[in-house]
Short mmCIF file of C-alpha atoms in Angstrom, two decimals:
data_model
loop_
_atom_site.label_atom_id
_atom_site.label_comp_id
_atom_site.label_asym_id
_atom_site.label_seq_id
_atom_site.Cartn_x
_atom_site.Cartn_y
_atom_site.Cartn_z
CA UNK A 1 36.26 80.00 123.93
CA UNK A 2 37.57 82.99 122.01
CA UNK A 3 41.18 81.79 122.02
CA UNK A 4 40.20 78.64 120.10
CA UNK A 5 37.78 80.42 117.75
CA UNK A 6 40.48 82.93 116.82
CA UNK A 7 42.95 80.14 116.16
CA UNK A 8 40.48 78.24 113.96
CA UNK A 9 39.93 81.38 111.88
CA UNK A 10 43.70 81.99 111.67
CA UNK A 11 45.00 78.45 111.01
CA UNK A 12 42.05 76.19 110.21
CA UNK A 13 41.74 75.12 106.59
CA UNK A 14 38.33 74.33 105.11
CA UNK A 15 38.17 73.32 101.49
CA UNK A 16 34.39 73.00 101.35
CA UNK A 17 31.22 73.18 103.47
CA UNK A 18 31.99 69.99 105.40
CA UNK A 19 35.69 69.88 106.10
CA UNK A 20 37.85 71.68 108.65
CA UNK A 21 41.52 70.82 108.93
CA UNK A 22 43.13 71.92 112.20
CA UNK A 23 46.12 69.58 111.90
CA UNK A 24 48.63 72.43 112.14
CA UNK A 25 47.89 73.09 115.84
CA UNK A 26 45.79 70.27 117.33
CA UNK A 27 45.95 67.24 115.04
CA UNK A 28 49.32 66.37 113.54
CA UNK A 29 51.33 69.27 114.92
CA UNK A 30 50.61 70.09 118.56
CA UNK A 31 50.98 73.65 119.84
CA UNK A 32 51.57 72.42 123.36
CA UNK A 33 50.98 75.58 125.45
CA UNK A 34 47.84 76.30 123.44
CA UNK A 35 46.50 72.77 123.96
CA UNK A 36 47.26 73.08 127.67
CA UNK A 37 45.04 76.18 127.79
CA UNK A 38 42.22 74.18 126.17
CA UNK A 39 42.82 71.48 128.78
CA UNK A 40 42.56 74.04 131.56
CA UNK A 41 39.25 75.27 130.16
CA UNK A 42 37.85 71.72 130.13
CA UNK A 43 39.12 71.33 133.70
CA UNK A 44 37.23 74.47 134.77
CA UNK A 45 34.03 73.08 133.26
CA UNK A 46 34.23 69.68 135.01
CA UNK A 47 36.42 70.29 138.07
CA UNK A 48 33.59 69.77 140.59
CA UNK A 49 32.46 66.44 139.11
CA UNK A 50 34.87 64.12 140.95
CA UNK A 51 36.50 62.81 137.76
CA UNK A 52 38.70 59.72 138.31
CA UNK A 53 39.73 58.90 134.69
CA UNK A 54 39.91 60.63 131.35
CA UNK A 55 39.12 58.47 128.33
CA UNK A 56 40.04 59.32 124.75
CA UNK A 57 40.38 57.60 121.40
CA UNK A 58 43.73 57.20 119.64
CA UNK A 59 45.40 59.02 118.03
CA UNK A 60 44.28 62.64 117.62
CA UNK A 61 42.58 62.92 121.01
CA UNK A 62 45.64 61.91 123.04
CA UNK A 63 47.41 65.26 123.27
CA UNK A 64 44.35 67.19 124.51
CA UNK A 65 43.46 64.33 126.88
CA UNK A 66 46.96 64.40 128.41
CA UNK A 67 47.01 68.17 128.80
CA UNK A 68 43.54 68.05 130.40
CA UNK A 69 44.52 65.18 132.71
CA UNK A 70 47.41 67.24 134.07
CA UNK A 71 44.95 69.72 135.50
CA UNK A 72 42.78 66.96 137.04
CA UNK A 73 45.80 64.84 138.04
CA UNK A 74 44.04 61.65 136.94
CA UNK A 75 45.15 58.91 134.48
CA UNK A 76 44.29 58.94 130.79
CA UNK A 77 42.89 55.72 129.33
CA UNK A 78 43.33 55.42 125.56
CA UNK A 79 40.80 53.43 123.57
CA UNK A 80 42.60 51.56 120.83
CA UNK A 81 41.36 51.19 117.28
CA UNK A 82 41.40 47.71 115.78
CA UNK A 83 40.93 48.28 112.06
CA UNK A 84 41.55 44.64 111.27
CA UNK A 85 38.63 43.47 113.42
CA UNK A 86 41.06 41.69 115.76
CA UNK A 87 39.76 40.17 118.95
CA UNK A 88 41.59 41.08 122.15
CA UNK A 89 40.98 39.18 125.39
CA UNK A 90 39.92 40.97 128.58
CA UNK A 91 38.73 44.15 126.87
CA UNK A 92 35.53 46.14 126.57
CA UNK A 93 34.77 46.85 122.93
CA UNK A 94 32.32 48.63 120.68
CA UNK A 95 31.93 49.35 116.98
CA UNK A 96 32.51 52.70 115.24
CA UNK A 97 31.28 53.66 111.81
CA UNK A 98 33.77 55.98 110.08
CA UNK A 99 31.98 58.37 107.73
CA UNK A 100 35.34 59.64 106.43
CA UNK A 101 36.67 56.18 105.60
CA UNK A 102 33.28 54.62 104.85
CA UNK A 103 34.02 51.52 106.93
CA UNK A 104 33.66 50.17 110.45
CA UNK A 105 36.26 49.48 113.09
CA UNK A 106 36.27 48.30 116.69
CA UNK A 107 37.59 50.21 119.66
CA UNK A 108 38.78 48.48 122.84
CA UNK A 109 39.88 49.28 126.38
CA UNK A 110 41.44 46.79 128.75
CA UNK A 111 39.05 45.71 131.50
CA UNK A 112 41.74 46.47 134.08
CA UNK A 113 41.66 50.22 133.34
CA UNK A 114 37.98 50.98 133.98
CA UNK A 115 35.53 49.77 136.60
CA UNK A 116 32.25 50.70 138.30
CA UNK A 117 34.02 52.96 140.82
CA UNK A 118 35.26 55.27 138.06
CA UNK A 119 33.70 58.57 137.05
CA UNK A 120 34.83 59.21 133.50
CA UNK A 121 35.33 62.37 131.47
CA UNK A 122 35.66 61.73 127.73
CA UNK A 123 38.02 64.15 125.98
CA UNK A 124 38.39 64.48 122.21
CA UNK A 125 39.61 67.05 119.73
CA UNK A 126 36.68 66.93 117.31
CA UNK A 127 32.99 66.02 117.36
CA UNK A 128 31.05 65.75 114.12
CA UNK A 129 28.33 63.11 113.60
CA UNK A 130 29.10 61.53 116.98
CA UNK A 131 29.94 58.00 115.85
CA UNK A 132 33.16 57.67 117.86
CA UNK A 133 31.69 59.48 120.88
CA UNK A 134 28.63 57.21 121.05
CA UNK A 135 30.91 54.16 120.67
CA UNK A 136 33.05 55.41 123.57
CA UNK A 137 29.90 55.92 125.66
CA UNK A 138 28.78 52.34 124.99
CA UNK A 139 32.22 50.97 125.76
CA UNK A 140 32.50 52.89 129.07
CA UNK A 141 28.94 51.85 129.99
CA UNK A 142 29.97 48.20 129.66
CA UNK A 143 32.60 48.77 132.35
CA UNK A 144 29.96 49.97 134.82
CA UNK A 145 31.74 53.32 135.22
CA UNK A 146 29.77 56.55 135.59
CA UNK A 147 30.07 59.07 132.73
CA UNK A 148 30.37 62.69 133.86
CA UNK A 149 30.37 64.03 130.32
CA UNK A 150 32.50 64.89 127.33
CA UNK A 151 34.91 67.79 126.87
CA UNK A 152 35.45 68.51 123.18
CA UNK A 153 37.71 71.07 121.53
CA UNK A 154 35.79 71.62 118.28
CA UNK A 155 32.18 70.64 117.64
CA UNK A 156 30.87 70.78 114.08
CA UNK A 157 27.38 71.57 115.32
CA UNK A 158 25.97 71.34 111.79
CA UNK A 159 26.77 67.60 111.76
CA UNK A 160 24.39 66.95 114.65
CA UNK A 161 26.52 64.60 116.78
CA UNK A 162 26.70 66.93 119.79
CA UNK A 163 22.94 67.27 120.16
CA UNK A 164 22.45 63.57 119.46
CA UNK A 165 24.57 62.81 122.54
CA UNK A 166 23.06 65.64 124.62
CA UNK A 167 19.62 64.17 123.89
CA UNK A 168 20.88 60.93 125.47
CA UNK A 169 21.26 62.93 128.70
CA UNK A 170 25.03 63.25 128.48
CA UNK A 171 26.68 66.59 129.27
CA UNK A 172 28.72 67.67 126.23
CA UNK A 173 30.87 70.81 126.48
CA UNK A 174 32.57 72.09 123.33
CA UNK A 175 35.12 74.90 123.46
CA UNK A 176 34.27 76.01 119.90
CA UNK A 177 30.97 75.21 118.25
CA UNK A 178 30.78 75.65 114.50
CA UNK A 179 27.34 76.53 113.14
CA UNK A 180 28.33 76.43 109.50
CA UNK A 181 31.18 76.62 107.05
CA UNK A 182 30.45 78.86 104.05
CA UNK A 183 31.12 77.76 100.48
CA UNK A 184 34.29 79.84 100.51
CA UNK A 185 35.49 78.13 103.69
CA UNK A 186 34.53 80.89 106.14
CA UNK A 187 33.73 79.51 109.60
CA UNK A 188 30.62 80.74 111.45
CA UNK A 189 30.47 79.95 115.16
CA UNK A 190 27.22 79.18 117.01
CA UNK B 1 66.47 56.60 135.88
CA UNK B 2 65.58 54.83 139.09
CA UNK B 3 61.97 56.09 139.14
CA UNK B 4 61.28 54.36 135.81
CA UNK B 5 63.22 51.19 136.65
CA UNK B 6 61.25 50.82 139.89
CA UNK B 7 57.97 51.30 138.03
CA UNK B 8 58.90 48.71 135.39
CA UNK B 9 59.65 46.19 138.14
CA UNK B 10 56.39 47.04 139.95
CA UNK B 11 53.95 47.27 137.02
CA UNK B 12 55.66 45.88 133.90
CA UNK B 13 54.41 42.51 132.71
CA UNK B 14 56.74 40.18 130.83
CA UNK B 15 55.39 36.85 129.73
CA UNK B 16 58.64 35.60 128.18
CA UNK B 17 62.23 36.61 127.39
CA UNK B 18 61.22 39.08 124.67
CA UNK B 19 58.09 40.87 125.79
CA UNK B 20 57.54 43.70 128.23
CA UNK B 21 54.09 45.19 128.62
CA UNK B 22 54.04 48.63 130.25
CA UNK B 23 50.57 49.54 128.99
CA UNK B 24 49.27 50.18 132.52
CA UNK B 25 51.33 53.36 132.99
CA UNK B 26 52.84 54.49 129.67
CA UNK B 27 51.04 52.74 126.81
CA UNK B 28 47.28 52.46 127.05
CA UNK B 29 46.80 54.02 130.48
CA UNK B 30 48.88 57.14 131.09
CA UNK B 31 50.06 58.01 134.61
CA UNK B 32 50.30 61.68 133.72
CA UNK B 33 52.46 63.08 136.55
CA UNK B 34 54.84 60.13 136.17
CA UNK B 35 55.14 60.67 132.40
CA UNK B 36 55.77 64.36 133.02
CA UNK B 37 58.73 63.40 135.23
CA UNK B 38 60.12 61.29 132.40
CA UNK B 39 59.63 64.25 130.07
CA UNK B 40 61.54 66.47 132.47
CA UNK B 41 64.42 64.00 132.52
CA UNK B 42 64.58 63.99 128.70
CA UNK B 43 64.49 67.80 128.82
CA UNK B 44 67.47 67.84 131.18
CA UNK B 45 69.44 65.62 128.80
CA UNK B 46 68.79 67.75 125.68
CA UNK B 47 68.02 71.24 127.04
CA UNK B 48 71.24 72.81 125.68
CA UNK B 49 70.73 71.52 122.12
CA UNK B 50 68.49 74.26 120.78
CA UNK B 51 65.59 71.92 120.01
CA UNK B 52 62.86 73.49 117.81
CA UNK B 53 60.52 70.50 117.30
CA UNK B 54 59.77 67.16 118.93
CA UNK B 55 58.84 64.35 116.57
CA UNK B 56 57.10 61.14 117.62
CA UNK B 57 55.19 58.30 116.01
CA UNK B 58 51.50 57.69 116.70
CA UNK B 59 50.00 56.46 118.94
CA UNK B 60 51.99 55.28 121.96
CA UNK B 61 54.71 57.95 121.74
CA UNK B 62 52.33 60.91 121.82
CA UNK B 63 51.83 61.23 125.58
CA UNK B 64 55.57 61.23 126.42
CA UNK B 65 56.27 63.57 123.48
CA UNK B 66 53.66 66.06 124.72
CA UNK B 67 54.89 65.96 128.31
CA UNK B 68 58.47 66.45 127.10
CA UNK B 69 57.48 69.28 124.75
CA UNK B 70 55.96 71.18 127.67
CA UNK B 71 59.39 71.48 129.23
CA UNK B 72 61.00 72.61 125.96
CA UNK B 73 57.98 74.76 124.96
CA UNK B 74 58.22 73.57 121.34
CA UNK B 75 55.59 71.94 119.08
CA UNK B 76 55.16 68.18 118.74
CA UNK B 77 54.96 66.79 115.22
CA UNK B 78 53.25 63.40 115.00
CA UNK B 79 54.26 60.99 112.26
CA UNK B 80 51.17 59.21 111.02
CA UNK B 81 51.02 55.49 110.20
CA UNK B 82 49.43 54.53 106.90
CA UNK B 83 48.82 50.81 107.21
CA UNK B 84 46.90 50.70 103.96
CA UNK B 85 49.85 52.02 101.95
CA UNK B 86 47.89 55.17 101.12
CA UNK B 87 49.63 57.99 99.31
CA UNK B 88 49.34 61.44 100.83
CA UNK B 89 50.37 64.55 98.90
CA UNK B 90 52.91 67.03 100.31
CA UNK B 91 54.37 64.65 102.88
CA UNK B 92 57.74 63.15 103.70
CA UNK B 93 57.44 59.39 104.06
CA UNK B 94 59.43 56.29 104.88
CA UNK B 95 58.80 52.59 105.37
CA UNK B 96 58.71 50.69 108.69
CA UNK B 97 58.96 46.95 109.13
CA UNK B 98 56.86 45.81 112.09
CA UNK B 99 58.43 42.75 113.73
CA UNK B 100 55.39 42.42 116.01
CA UNK B 101 52.87 42.46 113.16
CA UNK B 102 55.17 40.89 110.57
CA UNK B 103 54.29 43.45 107.93
CA UNK B 104 55.36 46.84 106.59
CA UNK B 105 53.69 50.20 106.84
CA UNK B 106 54.49 53.76 105.78
CA UNK B 107 54.87 56.74 108.08
CA UNK B 108 54.31 60.31 106.91
CA UNK B 109 54.74 63.88 108.10
CA UNK B 110 53.36 66.93 106.30
CA UNK B 111 56.07 68.94 104.56
CA UNK B 112 54.75 72.09 106.21
CA UNK B 113 55.71 70.89 109.71
CA UNK B 114 59.46 70.28 109.24
CA UNK B 115 62.14 72.15 107.33
CA UNK B 116 65.91 72.66 107.18
CA UNK B 117 65.82 75.29 109.95
CA UNK B 118 64.51 72.76 112.48
CA UNK B 119 66.58 70.93 115.07
CA UNK B 120 64.60 67.84 115.97
CA UNK B 121 64.44 65.67 119.07
CA UNK B 122 62.74 62.32 118.50
CA UNK B 123 60.77 61.08 121.52
CA UNK B 124 59.31 57.60 121.88
CA UNK B 125 58.18 55.30 124.65
CA UNK B 126 59.98 52.15 123.53
CA UNK B 127 63.03 51.18 121.46
CA UNK B 128 63.63 47.55 120.52
CA UNK B 129 65.07 46.59 117.12
CA UNK B 130 65.01 50.21 115.94
CA UNK B 131 62.83 49.83 112.85
CA UNK B 132 60.52 52.74 113.65
CA UNK B 133 63.37 54.92 114.94
CA UNK B 134 65.46 54.45 111.78
CA UNK B 135 62.37 55.16 109.65
CA UNK B 136 61.79 58.40 111.59
CA UNK B 137 65.45 59.35 111.08
CA UNK B 138 65.15 58.83 107.31
CA UNK B 139 61.90 60.78 107.17
CA UNK B 140 63.33 63.74 109.13
CA UNK B 141 66.48 63.66 107.03
CA UNK B 142 64.35 64.11 103.89
CA UNK B 143 63.06 67.39 105.35
CA UNK B 144 66.59 68.75 105.69
CA UNK B 145 66.14 69.26 109.43
CA UNK B 146 69.02 68.59 111.85
CA UNK B 147 68.55 65.69 114.25
CA UNK B 148 69.76 66.40 117.79
CA UNK B 149 69.02 62.87 118.99
CA UNK B 150 66.39 60.58 120.45
CA UNK B 151 64.96 60.52 123.96
CA UNK B 152 63.48 57.11 124.73
CA UNK B 153 61.69 55.92 127.87
CA UNK B 154 62.51 52.19 127.69
CA UNK B 155 65.23 50.61 125.57
CA UNK B 156 65.28 46.83 125.21
CA UNK B 157 69.06 46.85 124.83
CA UNK B 158 69.10 43.11 124.08
CA UNK B 159 67.22 43.78 120.83
CA UNK B 160 70.10 45.89 119.48
CA UNK B 161 68.19 48.84 118.00
CA UNK B 162 69.72 51.43 120.33
CA UNK B 163 73.30 50.61 119.41
CA UNK B 164 72.39 50.26 115.74
CA UNK B 165 71.28 53.90 115.78
CA UNK B 166 74.17 55.05 118.00
CA UNK B 167 76.55 53.50 115.46
CA UNK B 168 74.97 55.79 112.86
CA UNK B 169 76.30 58.70 114.93
CA UNK B 170 72.94 59.60 116.48
CA UNK B 171 72.73 60.42 120.18
CA UNK B 172 70.24 58.05 121.81
CA UNK B 173 69.35 58.55 125.48
CA UNK B 174 67.19 55.93 127.19
CA UNK B 175 65.80 56.47 130.67
CA UNK B 176 65.74 52.72 131.38
CA UNK B 177 67.91 50.26 129.51
CA UNK B 178 66.97 46.59 129.80
CA UNK B 179 69.86 44.16 129.49
CA UNK B 180 67.75 41.04 129.63
CA UNK B 181 64.45 39.56 130.69
CA UNK B 182 64.79 36.25 132.48
CA UNK B 183 62.70 33.20 131.60
CA UNK B 184 60.52 33.93 134.61
CA UNK B 185 59.97 37.50 133.44
CA UNK B 186 62.45 39.18 135.79
CA UNK B 187 63.89 42.38 134.31
CA UNK B 188 67.66 43.00 134.47
CA UNK B 189 68.79 46.59 133.78
CA UNK B 190 72.04 47.45 131.99
#
């Protein structure tokens, strides 16, 4: 999606070959009409799939999930992070390994928000090695719901997570796919 | 706002005289068209104030903040929680006492997202004792921005936080104000 690629080049900050900070428009500061356009693009990709729920992971995925859900007119279910390994009754849970923080945490969703009649679209702002996406897939699978796919804003294709999940047979659509980040921080799209 | 009061009575869960769980429509599962109506109501209350930014606290305030920001067409700035007392460079920060978790945590906003030319509306889903709201006020004040007020979905008026902040001279508008919760969990509005 050219709109997103242009914005990444304009406002994304990459200090090295791994990192890309897009906090100024999608992470910590939300350009709301821009994010709504991304949501509309994800809607166009999955509109014929009979989506009943959108699932995302707190906190950075929530804004894009909400703006996407508006176009589908379905509820957003937010998976909660439990960094302190707390146990919550009546939830589905799975474990995420955080490469950034070098630790593990659990994510949970109340059993009352997902069931086998649901057809779920996962929405998230960023996909790198795929650890949180695969954990969401496992969690949703426990509920018996069908998974229509994942709509992602930015995929760091060089981290491999997107193809890892595609190889599991899951449809993954990314609005901007980054092939590499040069030493000087220049972004090359796939 | 009758729409919200009716929904609290229908779907809110209160186990005792203190607690009210609205996770099924505003917290963990987002009824997106409903939340957009709440956002529109907050817009109507503050539309003449020249708002330039909406500030909220992750994670439960993000959905209402985004749906409100759509009506204003201004960015949302999300204050980040740092439970591990981490220090982040180039941020404004303040300390929150969590009565629920019985501990303290810091909240931060990047200095590049707020400045003295901004006129800020704080948006949050819930206001009880006011600890997170007063911390947000202090944090925004450090940036030099003007604070137009706070738009809150549900105020537990019996906890006192709303009037604490009003007594500081801040305009606080709550779409549903709860006077008390009976022993059997019945909600009485102010």
